[in-house]
XYZ file of C-alpha atoms in Angstrom:
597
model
C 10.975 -17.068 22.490
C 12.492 -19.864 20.310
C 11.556 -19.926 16.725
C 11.091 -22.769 14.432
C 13.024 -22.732 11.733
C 12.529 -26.631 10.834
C 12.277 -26.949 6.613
C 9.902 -29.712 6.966
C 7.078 -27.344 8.186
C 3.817 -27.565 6.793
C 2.650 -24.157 6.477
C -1.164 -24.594 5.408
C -3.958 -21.861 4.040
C -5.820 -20.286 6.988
C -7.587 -17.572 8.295
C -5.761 -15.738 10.698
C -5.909 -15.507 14.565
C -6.595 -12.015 16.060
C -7.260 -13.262 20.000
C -4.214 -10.825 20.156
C -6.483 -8.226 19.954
C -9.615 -9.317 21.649
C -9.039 -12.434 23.344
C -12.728 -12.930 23.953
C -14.459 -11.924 20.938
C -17.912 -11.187 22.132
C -20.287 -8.226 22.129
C -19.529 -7.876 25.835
C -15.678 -7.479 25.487
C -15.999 -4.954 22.796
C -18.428 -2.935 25.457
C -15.758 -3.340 27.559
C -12.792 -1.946 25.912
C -14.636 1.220 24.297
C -15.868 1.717 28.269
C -12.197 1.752 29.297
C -11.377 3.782 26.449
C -14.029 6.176 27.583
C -12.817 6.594 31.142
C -9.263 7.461 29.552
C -10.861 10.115 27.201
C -12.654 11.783 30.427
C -9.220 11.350 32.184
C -7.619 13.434 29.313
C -9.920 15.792 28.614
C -9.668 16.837 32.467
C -6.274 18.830 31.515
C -7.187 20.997 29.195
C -7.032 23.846 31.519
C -3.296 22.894 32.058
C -2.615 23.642 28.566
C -1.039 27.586 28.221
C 2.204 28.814 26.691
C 3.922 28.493 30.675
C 2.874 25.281 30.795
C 5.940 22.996 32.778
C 7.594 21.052 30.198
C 7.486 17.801 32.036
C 3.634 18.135 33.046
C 3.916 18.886 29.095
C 5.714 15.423 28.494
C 3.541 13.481 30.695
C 0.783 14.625 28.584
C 2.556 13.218 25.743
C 3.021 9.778 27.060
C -1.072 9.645 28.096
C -1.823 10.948 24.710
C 0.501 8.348 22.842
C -1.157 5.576 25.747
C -5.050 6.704 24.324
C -3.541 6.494 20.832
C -2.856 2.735 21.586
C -5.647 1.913 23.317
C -8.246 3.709 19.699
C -5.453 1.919 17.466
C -6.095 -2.112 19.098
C -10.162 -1.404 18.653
C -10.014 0.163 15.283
C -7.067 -2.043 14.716
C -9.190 -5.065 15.506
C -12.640 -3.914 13.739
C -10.820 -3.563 10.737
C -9.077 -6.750 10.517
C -12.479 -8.780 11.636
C -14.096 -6.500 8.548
C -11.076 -7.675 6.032
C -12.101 -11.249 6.717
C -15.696 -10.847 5.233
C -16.753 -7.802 4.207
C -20.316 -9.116 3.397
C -20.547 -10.659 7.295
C -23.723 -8.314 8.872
C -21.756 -8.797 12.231
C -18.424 -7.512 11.422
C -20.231 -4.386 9.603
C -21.820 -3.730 12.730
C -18.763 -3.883 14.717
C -16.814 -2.049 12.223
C -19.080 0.984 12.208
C -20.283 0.974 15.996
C -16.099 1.440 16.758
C -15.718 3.673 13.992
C -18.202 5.809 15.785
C -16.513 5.447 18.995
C -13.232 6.177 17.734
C -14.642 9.822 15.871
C -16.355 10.607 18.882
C -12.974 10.125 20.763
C -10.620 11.825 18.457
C -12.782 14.294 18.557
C -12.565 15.258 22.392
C -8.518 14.604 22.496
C -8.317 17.384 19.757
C -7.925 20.125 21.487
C -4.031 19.032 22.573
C -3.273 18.559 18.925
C -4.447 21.601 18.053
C -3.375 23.528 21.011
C 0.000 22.542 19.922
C -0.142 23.601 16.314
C -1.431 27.086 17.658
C 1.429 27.802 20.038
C 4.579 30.075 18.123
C 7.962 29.013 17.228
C 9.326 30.269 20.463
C 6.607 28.399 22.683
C 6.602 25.131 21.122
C 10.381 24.873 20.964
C 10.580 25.505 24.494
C 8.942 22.342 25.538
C 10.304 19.852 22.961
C 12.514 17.194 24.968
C 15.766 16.756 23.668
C 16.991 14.236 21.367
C 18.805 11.893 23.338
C 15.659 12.421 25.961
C 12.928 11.411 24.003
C 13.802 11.569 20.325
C 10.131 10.208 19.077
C 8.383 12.338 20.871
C 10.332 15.428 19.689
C 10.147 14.029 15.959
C 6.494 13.603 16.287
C 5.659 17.209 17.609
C 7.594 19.181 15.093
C 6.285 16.838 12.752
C 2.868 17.669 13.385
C 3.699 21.738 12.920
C 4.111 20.967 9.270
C 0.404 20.410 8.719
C -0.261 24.354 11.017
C -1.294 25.789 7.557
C -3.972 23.611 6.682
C -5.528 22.625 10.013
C -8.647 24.346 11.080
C -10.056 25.803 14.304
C -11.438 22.714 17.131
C -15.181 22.957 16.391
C -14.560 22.654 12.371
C -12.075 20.084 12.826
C -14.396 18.281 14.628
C -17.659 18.929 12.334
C -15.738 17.520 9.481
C -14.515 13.883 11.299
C -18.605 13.380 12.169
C -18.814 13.984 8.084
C -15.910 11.663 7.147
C -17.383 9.051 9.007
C -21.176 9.031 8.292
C -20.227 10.595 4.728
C -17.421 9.942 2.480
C -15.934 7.225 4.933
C -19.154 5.465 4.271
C -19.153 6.120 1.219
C -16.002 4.206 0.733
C -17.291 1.060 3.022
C -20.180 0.980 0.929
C -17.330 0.460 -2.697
C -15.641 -2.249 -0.653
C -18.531 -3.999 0.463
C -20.211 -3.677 -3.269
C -16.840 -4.738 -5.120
C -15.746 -7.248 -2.861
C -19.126 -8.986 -3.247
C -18.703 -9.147 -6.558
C -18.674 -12.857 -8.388
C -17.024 -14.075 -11.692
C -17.434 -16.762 -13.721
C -15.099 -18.459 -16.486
C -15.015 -21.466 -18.440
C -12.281 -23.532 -18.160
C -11.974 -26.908 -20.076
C -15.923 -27.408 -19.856
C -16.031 -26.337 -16.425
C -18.076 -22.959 -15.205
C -16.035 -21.426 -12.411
C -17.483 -19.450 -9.910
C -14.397 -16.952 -8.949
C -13.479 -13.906 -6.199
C -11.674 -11.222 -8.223
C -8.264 -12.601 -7.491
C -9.140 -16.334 -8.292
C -10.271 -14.758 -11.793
C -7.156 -12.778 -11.919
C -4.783 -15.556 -11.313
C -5.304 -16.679 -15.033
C -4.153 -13.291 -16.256
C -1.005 -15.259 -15.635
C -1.841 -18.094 -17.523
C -0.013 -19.532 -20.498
C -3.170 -20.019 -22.439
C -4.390 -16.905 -24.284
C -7.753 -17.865 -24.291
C -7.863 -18.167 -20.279
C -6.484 -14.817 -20.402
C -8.433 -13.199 -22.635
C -11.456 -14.689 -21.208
C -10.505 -13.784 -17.539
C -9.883 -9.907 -18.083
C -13.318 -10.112 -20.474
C -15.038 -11.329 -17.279
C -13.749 -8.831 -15.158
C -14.991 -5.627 -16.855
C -17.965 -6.926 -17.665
C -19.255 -7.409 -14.032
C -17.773 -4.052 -13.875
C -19.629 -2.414 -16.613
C -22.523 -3.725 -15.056
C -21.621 -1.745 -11.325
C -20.011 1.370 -13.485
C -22.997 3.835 -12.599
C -22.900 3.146 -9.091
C -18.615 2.726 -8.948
C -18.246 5.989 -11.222
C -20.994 7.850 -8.925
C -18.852 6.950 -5.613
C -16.057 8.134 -7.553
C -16.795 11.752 -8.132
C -18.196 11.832 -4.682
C -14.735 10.804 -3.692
C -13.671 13.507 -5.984
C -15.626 16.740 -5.021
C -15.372 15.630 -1.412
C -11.850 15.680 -1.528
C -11.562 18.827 -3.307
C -14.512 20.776 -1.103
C -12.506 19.558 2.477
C -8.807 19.604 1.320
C -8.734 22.551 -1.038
C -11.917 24.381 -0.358
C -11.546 24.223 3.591
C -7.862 23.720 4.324
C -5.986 25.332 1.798
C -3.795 23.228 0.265
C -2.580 23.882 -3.203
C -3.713 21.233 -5.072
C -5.554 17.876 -4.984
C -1.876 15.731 -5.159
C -0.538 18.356 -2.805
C -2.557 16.525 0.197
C -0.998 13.264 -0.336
C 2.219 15.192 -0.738
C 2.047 16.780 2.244
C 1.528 13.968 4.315
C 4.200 11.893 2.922
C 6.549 14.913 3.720
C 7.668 14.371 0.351
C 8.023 18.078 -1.539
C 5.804 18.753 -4.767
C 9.039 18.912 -7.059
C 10.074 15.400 -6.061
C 6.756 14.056 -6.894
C 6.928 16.113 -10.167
C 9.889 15.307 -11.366
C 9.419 11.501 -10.283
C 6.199 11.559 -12.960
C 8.001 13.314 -15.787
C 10.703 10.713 -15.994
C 8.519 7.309 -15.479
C 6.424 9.139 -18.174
C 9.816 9.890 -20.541
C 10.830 6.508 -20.230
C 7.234 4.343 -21.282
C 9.179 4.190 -24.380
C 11.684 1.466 -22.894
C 8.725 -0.720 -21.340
C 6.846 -0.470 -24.853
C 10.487 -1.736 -26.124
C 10.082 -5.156 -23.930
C 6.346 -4.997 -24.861
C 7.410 -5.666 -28.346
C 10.563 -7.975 -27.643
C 7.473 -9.951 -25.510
C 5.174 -10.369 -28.500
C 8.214 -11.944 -30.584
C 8.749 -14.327 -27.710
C 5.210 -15.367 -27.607
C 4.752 -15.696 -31.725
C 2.430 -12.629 -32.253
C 2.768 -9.884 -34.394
C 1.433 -7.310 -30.973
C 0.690 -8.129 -27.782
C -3.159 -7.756 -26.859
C -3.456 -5.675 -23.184
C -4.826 -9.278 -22.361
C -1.309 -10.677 -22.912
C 0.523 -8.111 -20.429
C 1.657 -10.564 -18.384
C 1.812 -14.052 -20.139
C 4.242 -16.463 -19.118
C 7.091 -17.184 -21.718
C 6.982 -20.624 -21.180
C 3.771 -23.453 -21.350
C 4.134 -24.361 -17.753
C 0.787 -23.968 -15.767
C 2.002 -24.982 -12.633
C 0.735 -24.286 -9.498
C 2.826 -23.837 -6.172
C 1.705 -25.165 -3.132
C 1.396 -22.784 -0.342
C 3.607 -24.861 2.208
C 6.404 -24.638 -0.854
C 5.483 -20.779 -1.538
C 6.291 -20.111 2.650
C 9.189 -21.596 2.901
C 10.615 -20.087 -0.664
C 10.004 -17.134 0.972
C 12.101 -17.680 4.144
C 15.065 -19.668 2.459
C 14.921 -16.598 0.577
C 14.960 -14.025 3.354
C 17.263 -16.571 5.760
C 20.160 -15.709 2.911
C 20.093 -12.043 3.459
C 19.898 -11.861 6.579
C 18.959 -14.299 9.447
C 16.992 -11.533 11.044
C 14.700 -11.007 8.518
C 13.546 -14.673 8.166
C 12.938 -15.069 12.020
C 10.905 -11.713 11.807
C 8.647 -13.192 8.710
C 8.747 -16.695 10.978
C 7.321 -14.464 13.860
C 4.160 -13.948 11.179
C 3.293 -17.123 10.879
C 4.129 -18.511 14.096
C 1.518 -16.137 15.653
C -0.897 -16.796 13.153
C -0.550 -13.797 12.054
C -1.611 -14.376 8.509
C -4.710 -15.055 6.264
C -3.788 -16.841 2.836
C -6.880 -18.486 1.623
C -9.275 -17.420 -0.743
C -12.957 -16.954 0.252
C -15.717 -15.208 -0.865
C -16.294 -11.736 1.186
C -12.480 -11.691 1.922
C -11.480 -8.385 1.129
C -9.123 -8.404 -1.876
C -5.984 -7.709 -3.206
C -3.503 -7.844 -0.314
C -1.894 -5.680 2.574
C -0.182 -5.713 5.547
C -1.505 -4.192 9.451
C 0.607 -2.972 12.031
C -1.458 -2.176 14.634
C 0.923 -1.590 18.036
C 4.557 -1.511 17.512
C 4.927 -4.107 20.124
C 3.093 -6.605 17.820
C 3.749 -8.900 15.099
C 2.041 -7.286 12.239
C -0.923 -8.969 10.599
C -0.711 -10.098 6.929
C -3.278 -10.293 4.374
C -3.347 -12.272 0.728
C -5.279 -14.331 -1.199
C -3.153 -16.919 -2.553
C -3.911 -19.057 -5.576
C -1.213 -21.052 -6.006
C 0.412 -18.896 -9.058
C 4.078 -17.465 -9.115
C 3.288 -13.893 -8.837
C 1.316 -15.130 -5.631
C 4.759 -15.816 -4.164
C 5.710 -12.821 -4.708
C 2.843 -11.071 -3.518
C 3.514 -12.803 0.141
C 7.469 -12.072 -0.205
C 6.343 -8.375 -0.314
C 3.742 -8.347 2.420
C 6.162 -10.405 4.736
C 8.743 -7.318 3.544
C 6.509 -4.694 4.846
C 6.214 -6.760 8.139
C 9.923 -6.999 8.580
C 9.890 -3.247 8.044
C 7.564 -2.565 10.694
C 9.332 -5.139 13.107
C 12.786 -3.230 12.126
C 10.971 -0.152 13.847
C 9.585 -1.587 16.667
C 11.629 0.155 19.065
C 9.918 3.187 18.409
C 6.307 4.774 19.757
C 3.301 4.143 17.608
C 3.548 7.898 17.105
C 6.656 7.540 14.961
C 7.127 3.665 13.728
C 5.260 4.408 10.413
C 7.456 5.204 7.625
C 6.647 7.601 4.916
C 4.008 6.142 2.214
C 6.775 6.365 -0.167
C 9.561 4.768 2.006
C 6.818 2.095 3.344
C 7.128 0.281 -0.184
C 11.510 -0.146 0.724
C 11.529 -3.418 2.538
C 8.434 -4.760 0.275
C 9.953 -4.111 -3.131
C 13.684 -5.120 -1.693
C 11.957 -8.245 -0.682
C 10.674 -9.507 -4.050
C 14.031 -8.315 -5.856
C 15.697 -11.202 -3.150
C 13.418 -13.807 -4.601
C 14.090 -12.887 -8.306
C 18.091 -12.408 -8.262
C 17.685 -15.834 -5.937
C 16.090 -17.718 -8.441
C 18.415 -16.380 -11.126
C 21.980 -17.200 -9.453
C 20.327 -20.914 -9.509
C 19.164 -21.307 -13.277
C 21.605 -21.534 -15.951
C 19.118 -22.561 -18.994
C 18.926 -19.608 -20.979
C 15.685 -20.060 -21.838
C 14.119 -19.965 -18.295
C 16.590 -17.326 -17.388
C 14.639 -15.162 -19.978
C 11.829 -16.006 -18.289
C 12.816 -15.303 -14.942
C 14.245 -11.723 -15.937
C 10.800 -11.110 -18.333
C 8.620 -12.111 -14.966
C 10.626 -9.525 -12.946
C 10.043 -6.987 -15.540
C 6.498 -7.617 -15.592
C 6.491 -6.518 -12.236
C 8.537 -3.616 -12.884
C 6.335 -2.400 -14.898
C 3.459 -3.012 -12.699
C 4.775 -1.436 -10.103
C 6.225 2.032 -11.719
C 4.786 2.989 -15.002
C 1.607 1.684 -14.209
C 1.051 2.980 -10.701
C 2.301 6.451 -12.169
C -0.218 6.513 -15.423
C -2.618 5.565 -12.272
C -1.787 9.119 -10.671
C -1.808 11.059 -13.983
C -5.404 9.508 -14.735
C -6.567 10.832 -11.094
C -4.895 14.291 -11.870
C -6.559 14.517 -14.940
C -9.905 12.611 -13.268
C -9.940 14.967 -10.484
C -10.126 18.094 -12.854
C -12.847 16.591 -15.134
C -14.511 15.800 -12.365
C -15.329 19.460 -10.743
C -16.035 20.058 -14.765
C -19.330 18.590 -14.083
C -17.722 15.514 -16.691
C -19.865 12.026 -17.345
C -18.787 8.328 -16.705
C -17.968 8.292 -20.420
C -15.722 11.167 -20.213
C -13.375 9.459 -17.232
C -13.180 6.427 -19.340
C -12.300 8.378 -22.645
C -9.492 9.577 -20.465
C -8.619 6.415 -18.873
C -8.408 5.124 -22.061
C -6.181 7.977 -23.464
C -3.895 6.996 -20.746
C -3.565 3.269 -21.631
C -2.646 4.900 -24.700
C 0.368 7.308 -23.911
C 1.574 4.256 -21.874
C 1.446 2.045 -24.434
C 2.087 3.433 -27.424
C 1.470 1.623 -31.030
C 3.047 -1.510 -28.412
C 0.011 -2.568 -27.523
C -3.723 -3.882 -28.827
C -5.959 -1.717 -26.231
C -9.876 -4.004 -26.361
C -12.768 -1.360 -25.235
C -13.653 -3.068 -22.115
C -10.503 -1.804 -20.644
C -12.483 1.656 -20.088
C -13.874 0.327 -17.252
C -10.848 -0.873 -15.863
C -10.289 2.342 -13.436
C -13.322 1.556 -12.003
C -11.665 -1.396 -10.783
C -8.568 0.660 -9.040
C -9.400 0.253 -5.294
C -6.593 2.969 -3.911
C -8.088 5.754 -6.380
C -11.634 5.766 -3.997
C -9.602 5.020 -0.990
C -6.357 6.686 -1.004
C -5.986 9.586 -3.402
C -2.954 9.453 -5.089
C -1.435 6.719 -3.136
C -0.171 5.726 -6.205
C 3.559 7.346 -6.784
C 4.138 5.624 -3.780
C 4.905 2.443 -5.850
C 6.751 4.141 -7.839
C 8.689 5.981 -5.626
C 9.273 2.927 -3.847
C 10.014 0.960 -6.678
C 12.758 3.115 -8.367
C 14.191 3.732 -4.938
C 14.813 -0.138 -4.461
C 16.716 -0.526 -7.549
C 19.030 2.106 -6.669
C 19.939 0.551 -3.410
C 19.322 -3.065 -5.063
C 22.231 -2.080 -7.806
C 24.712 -0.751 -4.228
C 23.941 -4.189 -2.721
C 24.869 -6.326 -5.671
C 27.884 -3.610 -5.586
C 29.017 -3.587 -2.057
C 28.061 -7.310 -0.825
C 27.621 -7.602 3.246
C 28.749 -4.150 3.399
C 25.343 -2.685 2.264
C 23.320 -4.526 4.951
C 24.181 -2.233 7.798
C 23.128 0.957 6.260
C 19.741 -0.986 4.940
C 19.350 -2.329 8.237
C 19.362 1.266 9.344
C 17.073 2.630 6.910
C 14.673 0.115 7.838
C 14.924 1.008 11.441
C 13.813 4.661 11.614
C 10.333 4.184 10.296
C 8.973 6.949 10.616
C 11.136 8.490 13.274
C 12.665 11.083 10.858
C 11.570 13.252 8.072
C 11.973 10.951 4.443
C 14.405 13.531 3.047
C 16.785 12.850 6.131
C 16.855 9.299 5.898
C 17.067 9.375 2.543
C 19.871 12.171 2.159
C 21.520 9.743 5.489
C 22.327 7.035 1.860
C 23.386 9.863 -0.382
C 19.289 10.194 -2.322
C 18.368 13.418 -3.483
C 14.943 13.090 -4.340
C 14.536 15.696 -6.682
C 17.038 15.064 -8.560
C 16.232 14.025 -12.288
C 19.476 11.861 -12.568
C 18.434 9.808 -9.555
C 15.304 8.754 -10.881
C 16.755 8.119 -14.146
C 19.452 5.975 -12.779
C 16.755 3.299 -11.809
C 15.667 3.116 -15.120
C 19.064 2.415 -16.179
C 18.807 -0.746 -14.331
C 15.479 -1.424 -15.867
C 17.232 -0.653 -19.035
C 19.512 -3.503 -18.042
C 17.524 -6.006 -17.900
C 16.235 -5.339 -21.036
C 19.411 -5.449 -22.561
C 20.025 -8.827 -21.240
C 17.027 -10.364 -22.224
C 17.928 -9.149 -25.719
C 20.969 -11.087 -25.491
C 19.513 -14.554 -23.843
């Protein structure tokens, strides 16, 4: 297939197009599909009695392949429900959908568990007789000793399978219920004389705004529709909470609430650790630019409402079409692969940009087959850090399209590793836009914007992890809503120091955190990801066209090796203090530019 590449296209705000999925989107197709998927289960659950320790290894194989072909098959339907859901979460019809396939999809995982489990029970000796070779099948023998790892805390069949009926009717409904309640939320603001009527990100896009009053005003808004909800969001919460701890602790044994997201990132507890305790040492150096920032902008202290102010008066907006193609130019000049891989997202209509009401918010990116072109997800408002928000989502994209050679049973990357390409992607735009400006003054600007986001995206993700550490313990203390947001706002403190003016309605502001209901301690991911990219973002800047390969590379496994492989493969110990630190010394950088500008 030939891309377009033309400059003069006219990329506009849509919805996107998910015919990929379910070319006929009716009731009947969806009956359909889960009836094919049924006959596939049956077909599968027929060789059960094949499964014993002398079992022929390429009968063993073949099993294999039809599991990773039923994996597909759930992974388009969920895949699909999901993605219809995203659009409107307030639309009756794609609830409907979304839970009558989510029940589908339990019941089915639930009758292909016994080969999972059957091959977490077998020994050492068993298992590693009938793992194909490398150079055979390497993602099928990364997947299966993968899935060892988790031996420990997996239960016996009938358990296993009690507790996906709970997820689903229980906490997994739980946590439709919070996006369906929070992304039907509305907001209003005044601006010039005019009431708007605002989704959460329109009302967030004047956090940005040069006028304090706009900003003040928009954050003011937000926890006070929040307030209003807090019973309900801070009752989900601990749900979320004792759930978690009653399955993951109580039932499996792992060794502490963070250890389950540990675990499954296959990154160790000491790297997580020690990752904390320095983006924890170092607040002091973001409460430094905190206080360079409040110079710049003529106050004695910046207000939390001021976090991200713009150094300059401009209020401009970007148009979308300008935004895309940014974006591309951008990409195009590292690396003519990566554009025609973000091109591919667009060009299949792979992406929904405009803001509606029921739209779920925030944005993300969906890989649903490795065979194709990954769906994208933001709500743009015309604002700069929207532009970056799409450079990032088109990064994870061109991650996943990197790994496309590889079965959906290994293309995945590591949550930590998953933020690589993303992050990498947004540094392009900034260092971009920097080699181009020479005025000091919007150089300053430039760097301070990038900053912002550096601090978004590490110290702020990681108080966001020590507030669910803390949260979680509270929490199975039989605490109150008050006490969570007495610590929440003990944590705005230690990250802020005497740098910032803290108002009270930023209590509620954790009830606003959509990953802490959703994905426990997803957090450190950001982090993780974040610190990780300025390493390799200070060897590129280093080592010119000689970096790309080895990137490239990186990119490419997904999640076809362990994180600490890959990793160690570009000379990263992760639990090493000095590596973490050295990211900060870029941050510290920065800093020390801006000082000088």
């Amino acid at each position: 297939m030939t891309l377009m590449t033309d400059t003069d296209v006219q990329y506009r705000l849509s919805a996107w197009d998910l015919s990929e999925l379910m070319p006929e989107a009716t009731d009947a197709a969806v009956t359909a599909r889960l009836a094919a998927l049924e006959r596939a289960v049956g077909a599968f659950e027929a060789h059960r009695p094949a499964l014993h320790p002398g079992i022929d290894r390429g009968c063993f194989l073949a099993l294999v392949a039809e599991y990773e072909g039923l994996l597909e098959q759930m992974s388009v339907l969920g895949g699909y429900a999901s993605l219809r859901f995203s659009e409107d979460t307030g639309s009756r019809e794609a609830l409907a959908l979304k839970n009558r396939v989510q029940q589908a999809l339990t019941a089915s995982y639930n009758r292909v568990l016994f080969f999972s489990l059957w091959w977490k029970g077998l020994d050492d000796a068993g298992a590693e007789a009938l793992l194909p070779a490398a150079q055979e099948n390497a993602d099928y023998r990364h997947y299966l000793r993968d899935l060892r790892r988790l031996k420990p805390y997996t239960l016996d069949e009938r358990s296993e399978q009690i507790i996906n009926v709970k997820d689903d009717n229980g906490i997994g409904a739980v946590m439709t219920i919070y996006a369906m309640l929070t992304n039907r939320l509305e907001f209003r603001l005044d601006v010039d004389g005019e009431t708007r009527t605002l989704t959460r990100d329109g009302l967030m896009s004047y956090a940005f705004s040069p006028r304090a009053d706009l900003r003040a005003a928009a954050y003011q808004e937000m926890y006070r529709v929040y307030a209003h909800e807090a019973t309900v969001l801070g009752q989900i919460y601990m749900h979320r909470v004792r759930d978690w701890h009653e399955e993951q602790e109580g039932l499996r044994g792992y060794g502490s609430p963070i250890a389950v997201r540990n675990i499954d990132n296959d990154v160790p507890d000491r790297a997580v650790e020690v990752l904390l305790e320095v983006v924890l040492a170092n607040a002091p150096l973001f409460q430094r630019y905190f206080r360079m920032k409040a110079e710049w902008l003529g106050v004695e202290r910046l207000r939390r409402y001021d976090l991200y102010a713009p150094l300059t008066g401009s209020d401009r907006e970007i148009p979308y079409s300008e935004a895309v193609q940014s974006v591309l130019d951008t990409f195009r000049d590292f690396h003519p692969l990566f554009a025609a891989q973000a091109e591919r997202v667009f060009h299949e209509g792979h992406v929904d940009s405009e803001l509606r009401k029921g739209k779920r918010a925030g944005a993300f990116c969906s890989t649903v087959l490795p065979r194709l072109t990954p769906w994208v997800l933001v709500n743009y408002a015309g604002k700069v850090r929207d532009v970056a928000t799409l450079a990032h989502e088109l990064g994870h994209a061109i991650h996943s399209m990197m790994a496309e050679g590889h079965s959906i049973l290994t293309q995945h990357s590591s949550l930590p590793l998953a933020e690589t390409a993303s992050v990498f992607a947004e540094m392009l735009m900034t260092d971009r836009l920097l080699r181009e400006v020479d005025d000091p003054l919007a150089r300053r600007e430039l760097l301070a914007a990038a900053l912002d986001d550096v601090y978004a995206t590490v110290l702020r993700q990681a108080c966001f992890v020590r507030f669910e550490l803390d949260a979680h313990r509270a929490v199975l203390g039989s605490c109150s809503l008050d006490d969570l947001s007495d610590l929440y706002m003990k944590s705005l403190r230690e990250q802020f120091g005497d740098s910032l003016e803290i108002a009270p309605e930023f209590q509620h502001e954790w009830l606003s955190i959509p990953h802490i209901y959703q994905t426990p301690f997803y957090c450190y991911s950001y982090s993780f990801g974040q610190l990780l990219v300025l390493a390799l973002y200070r060897r590129y800047r280093e080592q010119g066209e000689a970096f790309k390969p080895g990137y490239l590379k990186l990119l490419a496994y997904g999640g076809s090796a362990r994180p600490q492989e890959i990793l160690a493969e570009a000379g990263i110990d992760v639990t090493d203090r000095a590596f973490w630190q050295g990211g900060f010394d870029v941050v510290q950088g920065m800093i020390d530019e801006l000082e000088g500008v």
